[in-house]
Amino acid sequence: MLCFGFTFLYVPMVLLIVYSFNYSKIVPVWGGWSTRWYTVLFESEEVWAAITLSLKIALMNATFATMLGALAGLALVRFKSFRGRTLFGGMISAPLVMPEVITGLSLLLLFITLGQLIGWPTNRGITTITIAHITFSMAYVAVIIQSRLTGLDQSLEEAAEDLGAKPFRVLIDITLPLLAPGLLAGWLLAFTLSIDDLVIASFVSGPGANTLPMLIYSRVRLGLRPDINAMATIIIIVVAIGVCLAGWLMMRQERQRQRDMQLASGDNIKQD
Amino acid sequence: MNEDLIAIQDEHKASFFVRLSRSLQSSWKSIVVAIPFFWLLFFFLVPFLIVLKISVAEALIASPPFSPLLDWSEDGIVMIRLVFDNFTYLWEDDLYVITYINSVKISTISTLICLLIGYPIAYGIVRSPPTTRNILLLLIILPFWTSFLLRVYAWMGLLADQGTINNFLIWLGLIEKPLRMMYSEFAVYVGIVYTYLPFMILPLYANMEKLDMTLHEAAADLGAKPTITFFSVTLPLTMPGIVAGSLLVFIPATGEFVIPDLLGGGNVLMIGRVLFNEFNSNNDWPVASAVAIALLLLLVIPMMIYQHIQGKENQP
């Protein structure tokens, strides 16, 4: 069953990669090995514009969503009661399960209403897409930060407070460094969510602003395209390298920690 | 009398702002709460209320193409106009009713298939040795980080009339004419199961990881057959994982747009696609908003169950 499952998950992707090296213009008909579709892909200015736009949005989104999501997670875990906590908790978890079409539609209607009321935004594009992405990806970051915070040892913060550190100092010197792995995971997730999003971006984007998924979608709607296979290959390889690297680093960290703990307990025994 | 009311309201507003500024000064904690709170209020709750508002407005051929909800008549009285025509229209049009039923049907069956495939995989991963386990888990997570759109596109190449599967079957000599697989409900099922399978496996794995395996041994020692052990021990204990995974597949699959659009074409009616087209091609915003609200009503119970489970898990 495991073999069947992993075959099911990976054969389509492997075939996607194989056919990107196909000379033939018709994707499933084999015409010999070639890298010509990679050249075609990179010669297209449209593709470069879409990649740049998507990267810009993803970077801004990841940074702001991490900040907002971290604040939200902190508020929900550390402040047990404040006015509007129920509403806040509902609003932070609702984007996780809200169908994309509804999020997209509602944000577009907001931007149009705002445009009529205060004259902003005058045209939709990079700003509106970034705002929309921050809104849904901060919810994912908040979940990660929440679970990380609940697992943290609060005695370190209490110790700092007892030693006279002001709350702000405790946040900067103690809580944030402890949260760092969660923040990094949140940033990466927000980045991926943004660069992967088609539906919400399609709703809130205006003429001329095409993100990478929007460009891919407009091309594959009409059928199979070898240059899109080439694009898919590049994306899959980049992601695979990134995920393997992250996995390797995490495993190394885990091993290091176990070794440290063994050393620490060994020292204790000697001292006794 | 009107002035009194305004005065009271102003006082309320003033005291609200005084309280707000006082609490802002008193502690930085308020800032921590306020920034994400107001962001969500403004970019999540308010847009949603706008959709609600437009869903009860009339369609007009104008910009924006709907009638205002609040009309200021000359004597200063606010008139609220609620038009439920959009919802009656949805209910009376067979197309929409069929689309809703079809969406629920497709996402329910897909969820069940995901469960049938995902459950043994999750179980297999849990039972494998620790080092293999980490690698297998990484392999499950990996597709999740690659482009969703491109994973759907991969199946366009496999299922097409001239696609890999048909070519392979013809080469084997099993069929003579290509099977028609693209642009059918079958293709949509394959697409949903393929893209949402990790969402089923991961919660199941998280749940099974915590299982106490000695319970199985105890059941076996007491003479229970493997099937009986499964149905009376394993299945009830993994129920939380089954529910969480099923909801994580069912909820997004019901409102799915990309998969029915690329793999189902015009032959498969699903609500996400209808909403998208209603808005972008027909430009009928009130009906699109009503479709959105109706979709939400459909999902509100599963969404609440999911939030309830999540809330329980987050409590220390």
PDB file of C-alpha atoms in Angstrom, chain A residues 43-265:
ATOM      1  CA  GLU A  43      13.249  34.048 -23.668  1.00  0.00           C
ATOM      2  CA  SER A  44       9.698  35.101 -22.829  1.00  0.00           C
ATOM      3  CA  GLU A  45       9.549  38.536 -21.210  1.00  0.00           C
ATOM      4  CA  GLU A  46       6.026  37.749 -20.008  1.00  0.00           C
ATOM      5  CA  VAL A  47       7.403  34.871 -17.935  1.00  0.00           C
ATOM      6  CA  TRP A  48      10.126  37.005 -16.359  1.00  0.00           C
ATOM      7  CA  ALA A  49       7.623  39.760 -15.513  1.00  0.00           C
ATOM      8  CA  ALA A  50       5.324  37.210 -13.844  1.00  0.00           C
ATOM      9  CA  ILE A  51       8.191  35.640 -11.880  1.00  0.00           C
ATOM     10  CA  THR A  52       9.370  39.054 -10.653  1.00  0.00           C
ATOM     11  CA  LEU A  53       5.875  40.101  -9.633  1.00  0.00           C
ATOM     12  CA  SER A  54       5.196  36.832  -7.817  1.00  0.00           C
ATOM     13  CA  LEU A  55       8.523  36.965  -5.968  1.00  0.00           C
ATOM     14  CA  LYS A  56       7.957  40.584  -4.893  1.00  0.00           C
ATOM     15  CA  ILE A  57       4.484  39.782  -3.587  1.00  0.00           C
ATOM     16  CA  ALA A  58       5.648  36.587  -1.872  1.00  0.00           C
ATOM     17  CA  LEU A  59       8.553  38.320  -0.098  1.00  0.00           C
ATOM     18  CA  MET A  60       6.438  41.230   1.140  1.00  0.00           C
ATOM     19  CA  ASN A  61       3.613  38.904   2.102  1.00  0.00           C
ATOM     20  CA  ALA A  62       5.865  36.503   4.009  1.00  0.00           C
ATOM     21  CA  THR A  63       7.468  39.322   5.992  1.00  0.00           C
ATOM     22  CA  PHE A  64       4.279  41.164   6.960  1.00  0.00           C
ATOM     23  CA  ALA A  65       2.226  37.999   7.480  1.00  0.00           C
ATOM     24  CA  THR A  66       4.912  36.655   9.831  1.00  0.00           C
ATOM     25  CA  MET A  67       4.873  39.854  11.881  1.00  0.00           C
ATOM     26  CA  LEU A  68       1.083  40.070  12.073  1.00  0.00           C
ATOM     27  CA  GLY A  69       0.648  36.338  12.595  1.00  0.00           C
ATOM     28  CA  ALA A  70       3.260  36.317  15.375  1.00  0.00           C
ATOM     29  CA  LEU A  71       1.463  39.163  17.163  1.00  0.00           C
ATOM     30  CA  ALA A  72      -1.844  37.344  16.787  1.00  0.00           C
ATOM     31  CA  GLY A  73      -0.418  34.054  18.061  1.00  0.00           C
ATOM     32  CA  LEU A  74       1.222  35.833  20.986  1.00  0.00           C
ATOM     33  CA  ALA A  75      -2.034  37.601  21.875  1.00  0.00           C
ATOM     34  CA  LEU A  76      -4.074  34.382  21.751  1.00  0.00           C
ATOM     35  CA  VAL A  77      -1.696  32.279  23.840  1.00  0.00           C
ATOM     36  CA  ARG A  78      -0.409  34.788  26.379  1.00  0.00           C
ATOM     37  CA  PHE A  79      -3.403  37.049  27.039  1.00  0.00           C
ATOM     38  CA  LYS A  80      -6.124  34.845  28.395  1.00  0.00           C
ATOM     39  CA  SER A  81      -8.834  37.467  28.475  1.00  0.00           C
ATOM     40  CA  PHE A  82      -9.320  40.699  26.608  1.00  0.00           C
ATOM     41  CA  ARG A  83     -12.321  42.356  25.041  1.00  0.00           C
ATOM     42  CA  GLY A  84     -13.177  40.765  21.719  1.00  0.00           C
ATOM     43  CA  ARG A  85     -11.075  37.627  22.266  1.00  0.00           C
ATOM     44  CA  THR A  86     -13.798  35.346  20.905  1.00  0.00           C
ATOM     45  CA  LEU A  87     -14.234  37.513  17.812  1.00  0.00           C
ATOM     46  CA  PHE A  88     -10.463  37.662  17.395  1.00  0.00           C
ATOM     47  CA  GLY A  89     -10.088  33.894  17.720  1.00  0.00           C
ATOM     48  CA  GLY A  90     -12.854  33.378  15.187  1.00  0.00           C
ATOM     49  CA  MET A  91     -11.390  35.853  12.715  1.00  0.00           C
ATOM     50  CA  ILE A  92      -7.902  34.342  12.927  1.00  0.00           C
ATOM     51  CA  SER A  93      -9.013  30.766  12.301  1.00  0.00           C
ATOM     52  CA  ALA A  94     -11.767  31.448   9.764  1.00  0.00           C
ATOM     53  CA  PRO A  95      -9.413  32.211   6.824  1.00  0.00           C
ATOM     54  CA  LEU A  96      -7.934  28.713   7.246  1.00  0.00           C
ATOM     55  CA  VAL A  97     -11.167  27.025   6.261  1.00  0.00           C
ATOM     56  CA  MET A  98     -12.789  29.741   4.144  1.00  0.00           C
ATOM     57  CA  PRO A  99     -13.152  28.680   0.484  1.00  0.00           C
ATOM     58  CA  GLU A 100     -10.730  30.684  -1.657  1.00  0.00           C
ATOM     59  CA  VAL A 101     -13.448  31.875  -4.019  1.00  0.00           C
ATOM     60  CA  ILE A 102     -15.249  33.592  -1.123  1.00  0.00           C
ATOM     61  CA  THR A 103     -12.101  35.224   0.280  1.00  0.00           C
ATOM     62  CA  GLY A 104     -11.197  36.471  -3.194  1.00  0.00           C
ATOM     63  CA  LEU A 105     -14.664  37.764  -3.988  1.00  0.00           C
ATOM     64  CA  SER A 106     -15.094  39.548  -0.657  1.00  0.00           C
ATOM     65  CA  LEU A 107     -11.704  41.278  -0.829  1.00  0.00           C
ATOM     66  CA  LEU A 108     -12.331  42.441  -4.388  1.00  0.00           C
ATOM     67  CA  LEU A 109     -15.667  43.917  -3.333  1.00  0.00           C
ATOM     68  CA  LEU A 110     -13.900  45.679  -0.444  1.00  0.00           C
ATOM     69  CA  PHE A 111     -11.292  47.193  -2.774  1.00  0.00           C
ATOM     70  CA  ILE A 112     -13.973  48.373  -5.202  1.00  0.00           C
ATOM     71  CA  THR A 113     -16.067  49.890  -2.394  1.00  0.00           C
ATOM     72  CA  LEU A 114     -12.976  51.606  -0.978  1.00  0.00           C
ATOM     73  CA  GLY A 115     -12.082  52.921  -4.408  1.00  0.00           C
ATOM     74  CA  GLN A 116     -15.487  54.574  -4.618  1.00  0.00           C
ATOM     75  CA  LEU A 117     -15.466  55.928  -1.070  1.00  0.00           C
ATOM     76  CA  ILE A 118     -11.926  57.241  -0.650  1.00  0.00           C
ATOM     77  CA  GLY A 119     -10.393  56.912  -4.092  1.00  0.00           C
ATOM     78  CA  TRP A 120      -7.966  54.187  -3.077  1.00  0.00           C
ATOM     79  CA  PRO A 121      -6.920  51.821  -4.562  1.00  0.00           C
ATOM     80  CA  THR A 122      -7.094  53.497  -7.960  1.00  0.00           C
ATOM     81  CA  ASN A 123      -5.900  50.419  -9.777  1.00  0.00           C
ATOM     82  CA  ARG A 124      -5.582  46.882  -8.555  1.00  0.00           C
ATOM     83  CA  GLY A 125      -2.338  44.975  -8.765  1.00  0.00           C
ATOM     84  CA  ILE A 126       0.678  44.310  -6.594  1.00  0.00           C
ATOM     85  CA  THR A 127      -0.656  46.168  -3.505  1.00  0.00           C
ATOM     86  CA  THR A 128      -4.113  44.631  -3.492  1.00  0.00           C
ATOM     87  CA  ILE A 129      -2.734  41.114  -4.101  1.00  0.00           C
ATOM     88  CA  THR A 130      -0.225  41.555  -1.259  1.00  0.00           C
ATOM     89  CA  ILE A 131      -2.920  42.752   1.161  1.00  0.00           C
ATOM     90  CA  ALA A 132      -5.143  39.810   0.233  1.00  0.00           C
ATOM     91  CA  HIS A 133      -2.286  37.344   0.683  1.00  0.00           C
ATOM     92  CA  ILE A 134      -1.271  38.787   4.057  1.00  0.00           C
ATOM     93  CA  THR A 135      -4.848  38.417   5.288  1.00  0.00           C
ATOM     94  CA  PHE A 136      -5.070  34.690   4.682  1.00  0.00           C
ATOM     95  CA  SER A 137      -1.454  33.682   5.283  1.00  0.00           C
ATOM     96  CA  MET A 138      -1.199  35.466   8.657  1.00  0.00           C
ATOM     97  CA  ALA A 139      -3.773  32.979   9.922  1.00  0.00           C
ATOM     98  CA  TYR A 140      -1.455  30.060   9.064  1.00  0.00           C
ATOM     99  CA  VAL A 141       1.490  31.819  10.738  1.00  0.00           C
ATOM    100  CA  ALA A 142      -0.639  32.429  13.843  1.00  0.00           C
ATOM    101  CA  VAL A 143      -1.398  28.688  14.090  1.00  0.00           C
ATOM    102  CA  ILE A 144       2.309  27.788  13.894  1.00  0.00           C
ATOM    103  CA  ILE A 145       3.268  30.447  16.473  1.00  0.00           C
ATOM    104  CA  GLN A 146       0.427  29.356  18.745  1.00  0.00           C
ATOM    105  CA  SER A 147       1.574  25.723  18.812  1.00  0.00           C
ATOM    106  CA  ARG A 148       5.213  26.779  19.274  1.00  0.00           C
ATOM    107  CA  LEU A 149       4.294  29.124  22.157  1.00  0.00           C
ATOM    108  CA  THR A 150       2.200  26.544  23.983  1.00  0.00           C
ATOM    109  CA  GLY A 151       5.211  24.220  23.892  1.00  0.00           C
ATOM    110  CA  LEU A 152       7.579  26.879  25.273  1.00  0.00           C
ATOM    111  CA  ASP A 153       8.859  26.896  28.815  1.00  0.00           C
ATOM    112  CA  GLN A 154       7.335  30.016  30.314  1.00  0.00           C
ATOM    113  CA  SER A 155       9.644  29.907  33.340  1.00  0.00           C
ATOM    114  CA  LEU A 156      12.424  31.556  31.288  1.00  0.00           C
ATOM    115  CA  GLU A 157      10.242  34.602  30.708  1.00  0.00           C
ATOM    116  CA  GLU A 158       9.161  34.637  34.321  1.00  0.00           C
ATOM    117  CA  ALA A 159      12.801  34.464  35.436  1.00  0.00           C
ATOM    118  CA  ALA A 160      13.659  37.484  33.276  1.00  0.00           C
ATOM    119  CA  GLU A 161      10.700  39.386  34.704  1.00  0.00           C
ATOM    120  CA  ASP A 162      11.722  38.490  38.244  1.00  0.00           C
ATOM    121  CA  LEU A 163      15.190  39.824  37.513  1.00  0.00           C
ATOM    122  CA  GLY A 164      13.562  43.158  36.651  1.00  0.00           C
ATOM    123  CA  ALA A 165      13.309  43.090  32.836  1.00  0.00           C
ATOM    124  CA  LYS A 166      10.465  45.177  31.407  1.00  0.00           C
ATOM    125  CA  PRO A 167       7.822  43.258  29.384  1.00  0.00           C
ATOM    126  CA  PHE A 168       9.111  44.700  26.093  1.00  0.00           C
ATOM    127  CA  ARG A 169      12.662  43.621  26.903  1.00  0.00           C
ATOM    128  CA  VAL A 170      11.471  40.127  27.788  1.00  0.00           C
ATOM    129  CA  LEU A 171       9.745  39.949  24.397  1.00  0.00           C
ATOM    130  CA  ILE A 172      12.869  41.029  22.491  1.00  0.00           C
ATOM    131  CA  ASP A 173      15.503  39.135  24.470  1.00  0.00           C
ATOM    132  CA  ILE A 174      13.717  35.966  25.541  1.00  0.00           C
ATOM    133  CA  THR A 175      10.481  35.236  23.699  1.00  0.00           C
ATOM    134  CA  LEU A 176      11.529  36.162  20.148  1.00  0.00           C
ATOM    135  CA  PRO A 177      14.753  34.084  20.083  1.00  0.00           C
ATOM    136  CA  LEU A 178      12.815  31.100  21.453  1.00  0.00           C
ATOM    137  CA  LEU A 179      10.183  31.634  18.774  1.00  0.00           C
ATOM    138  CA  ALA A 180      12.751  31.875  15.934  1.00  0.00           C
ATOM    139  CA  PRO A 181      12.185  28.374  14.451  1.00  0.00           C
ATOM    140  CA  GLY A 182       8.429  28.979  14.457  1.00  0.00           C
ATOM    141  CA  LEU A 183       8.895  32.366  12.825  1.00  0.00           C
ATOM    142  CA  LEU A 184      11.089  30.838  10.117  1.00  0.00           C
ATOM    143  CA  ALA A 185       8.567  28.048   9.464  1.00  0.00           C
ATOM    144  CA  GLY A 186       5.777  30.632   9.327  1.00  0.00           C
ATOM    145  CA  TRP A 187       7.730  32.830   6.918  1.00  0.00           C
ATOM    146  CA  LEU A 188       8.403  29.904   4.570  1.00  0.00           C
ATOM    147  CA  LEU A 189       4.786  28.766   4.675  1.00  0.00           C
ATOM    148  CA  ALA A 190       3.495  32.295   3.987  1.00  0.00           C
ATOM    149  CA  PHE A 191       5.955  32.601   1.090  1.00  0.00           C
ATOM    150  CA  THR A 192       4.772  29.306  -0.433  1.00  0.00           C
ATOM    151  CA  LEU A 193       1.086  30.071   0.057  1.00  0.00           C
ATOM    152  CA  SER A 194       1.525  33.382  -1.726  1.00  0.00           C
ATOM    153  CA  ILE A 195       3.570  32.107  -4.663  1.00  0.00           C
ATOM    154  CA  ASP A 196       1.113  29.222  -5.128  1.00  0.00           C
ATOM    155  CA  ASP A 197      -2.134  31.185  -5.008  1.00  0.00           C
ATOM    156  CA  LEU A 198      -4.190  31.489  -8.177  1.00  0.00           C
ATOM    157  CA  VAL A 199      -7.800  32.046  -7.160  1.00  0.00           C
ATOM    158  CA  ILE A 200      -7.480  34.960  -4.730  1.00  0.00           C
ATOM    159  CA  ALA A 201      -4.909  36.743  -6.900  1.00  0.00           C
ATOM    160  CA  SER A 202      -7.178  36.368  -9.959  1.00  0.00           C
ATOM    161  CA  PHE A 203      -9.992  38.093  -8.108  1.00  0.00           C
ATOM    162  CA  VAL A 204      -8.076  41.030  -6.639  1.00  0.00           C
ATOM    163  CA  SER A 205      -5.654  41.661  -9.503  1.00  0.00           C
ATOM    164  CA  GLY A 206      -6.230  44.267 -12.166  1.00  0.00           C
ATOM    165  CA  PRO A 207      -5.316  44.471 -15.842  1.00  0.00           C
ATOM    166  CA  GLY A 208      -1.606  44.074 -16.545  1.00  0.00           C
ATOM    167  CA  ALA A 209      -0.664  42.480 -13.236  1.00  0.00           C
ATOM    168  CA  ASN A 210      -0.213  38.752 -13.863  1.00  0.00           C
ATOM    169  CA  THR A 211       1.339  36.616 -11.170  1.00  0.00           C
ATOM    170  CA  LEU A 212       3.141  33.389 -12.107  1.00  0.00           C
ATOM    171  CA  PRO A 213       0.163  31.091 -11.315  1.00  0.00           C
ATOM    172  CA  MET A 214      -2.127  33.416 -13.286  1.00  0.00           C
ATOM    173  CA  LEU A 215       0.217  33.203 -16.280  1.00  0.00           C
ATOM    174  CA  ILE A 216       0.492  29.400 -16.020  1.00  0.00           C
ATOM    175  CA  TYR A 217      -3.285  29.089 -15.698  1.00  0.00           C
ATOM    176  CA  SER A 218      -4.007  31.272 -18.734  1.00  0.00           C
ATOM    177  CA  ARG A 219      -1.624  29.096 -20.781  1.00  0.00           C
ATOM    178  CA  VAL A 220      -2.681  25.616 -19.640  1.00  0.00           C
ATOM    179  CA  ARG A 221      -6.402  26.379 -19.909  1.00  0.00           C
ATOM    180  CA  LEU A 222      -6.036  25.927 -23.641  1.00  0.00           C
ATOM    181  CA  GLY A 223      -4.215  22.610 -23.383  1.00  0.00           C
ATOM    182  CA  LEU A 224      -0.804  21.056 -22.770  1.00  0.00           C
ATOM    183  CA  ARG A 225       2.247  23.261 -23.276  1.00  0.00           C
ATOM    184  CA  PRO A 226       5.840  21.967 -23.253  1.00  0.00           C
ATOM    185  CA  ASP A 227       7.207  25.263 -21.879  1.00  0.00           C
ATOM    186  CA  ILE A 228       4.922  24.877 -18.845  1.00  0.00           C
ATOM    187  CA  ASN A 229       6.434  21.413 -18.309  1.00  0.00           C
ATOM    188  CA  ALA A 230       9.845  23.083 -18.260  1.00  0.00           C
ATOM    189  CA  MET A 231       8.594  25.624 -15.712  1.00  0.00           C
ATOM    190  CA  ALA A 232       7.116  22.819 -13.577  1.00  0.00           C
ATOM    191  CA  THR A 233      10.425  20.955 -13.641  1.00  0.00           C
ATOM    192  CA  ILE A 234      12.312  23.997 -12.377  1.00  0.00           C
ATOM    193  CA  ILE A 235       9.761  24.619  -9.605  1.00  0.00           C
ATOM    194  CA  ILE A 236       9.725  20.957  -8.503  1.00  0.00           C
ATOM    195  CA  ILE A 237      13.535  20.771  -8.388  1.00  0.00           C
ATOM    196  CA  VAL A 238      13.881  24.037  -6.441  1.00  0.00           C
ATOM    197  CA  VAL A 239      11.230  22.931  -3.923  1.00  0.00           C
ATOM    198  CA  ALA A 240      12.705  19.438  -3.590  1.00  0.00           C
ATOM    199  CA  ILE A 241      16.160  20.844  -2.838  1.00  0.00           C
ATOM    200  CA  GLY A 242      14.675  23.301  -0.329  1.00  0.00           C
ATOM    201  CA  VAL A 243      12.562  20.709   1.487  1.00  0.00           C
ATOM    202  CA  CYS A 244      15.398  18.154   1.636  1.00  0.00           C
ATOM    203  CA  LEU A 245      17.770  20.819   2.966  1.00  0.00           C
ATOM    204  CA  ALA A 246      15.251  21.852   5.626  1.00  0.00           C
ATOM    205  CA  GLY A 247      14.637  18.212   6.566  1.00  0.00           C
ATOM    206  CA  TRP A 248      18.367  17.519   6.808  1.00  0.00           C
ATOM    207  CA  LEU A 249      18.956  20.619   8.959  1.00  0.00           C
ATOM    208  CA  MET A 250      16.081  19.665  11.266  1.00  0.00           C
ATOM    209  CA  MET A 251      17.369  16.121  11.676  1.00  0.00           C
ATOM    210  CA  ARG A 252      20.889  17.415  12.395  1.00  0.00           C
ATOM    211  CA  GLN A 253      19.529  19.840  14.976  1.00  0.00           C
ATOM    212  CA  GLU A 254      17.544  17.060  16.601  1.00  0.00           C
ATOM    213  CA  ARG A 255      20.624  14.814  16.809  1.00  0.00           C
ATOM    214  CA  GLN A 256      22.699  17.685  18.212  1.00  0.00           C
ATOM    215  CA  ARG A 257      20.079  18.299  20.883  1.00  0.00           C
ATOM    216  CA  GLN A 258      19.992  14.632  21.869  1.00  0.00           C
ATOM    217  CA  ARG A 259      23.807  14.626  22.122  1.00  0.00           C
ATOM    218  CA  ASP A 260      23.726  17.785  24.253  1.00  0.00           C
ATOM    219  CA  MET A 261      21.153  16.259  26.528  1.00  0.00           C
ATOM    220  CA  GLN A 262      23.211  13.105  26.916  1.00  0.00           C
ATOM    221  CA  LEU A 263      26.301  15.189  27.730  1.00  0.00           C
ATOM    222  CA  ALA A 264      24.347  17.288  30.198  1.00  0.00           C
ATOM    223  CA  SER A 265      22.990  14.260  32.033  1.00  0.00           C
TER     224      SER A 265
END
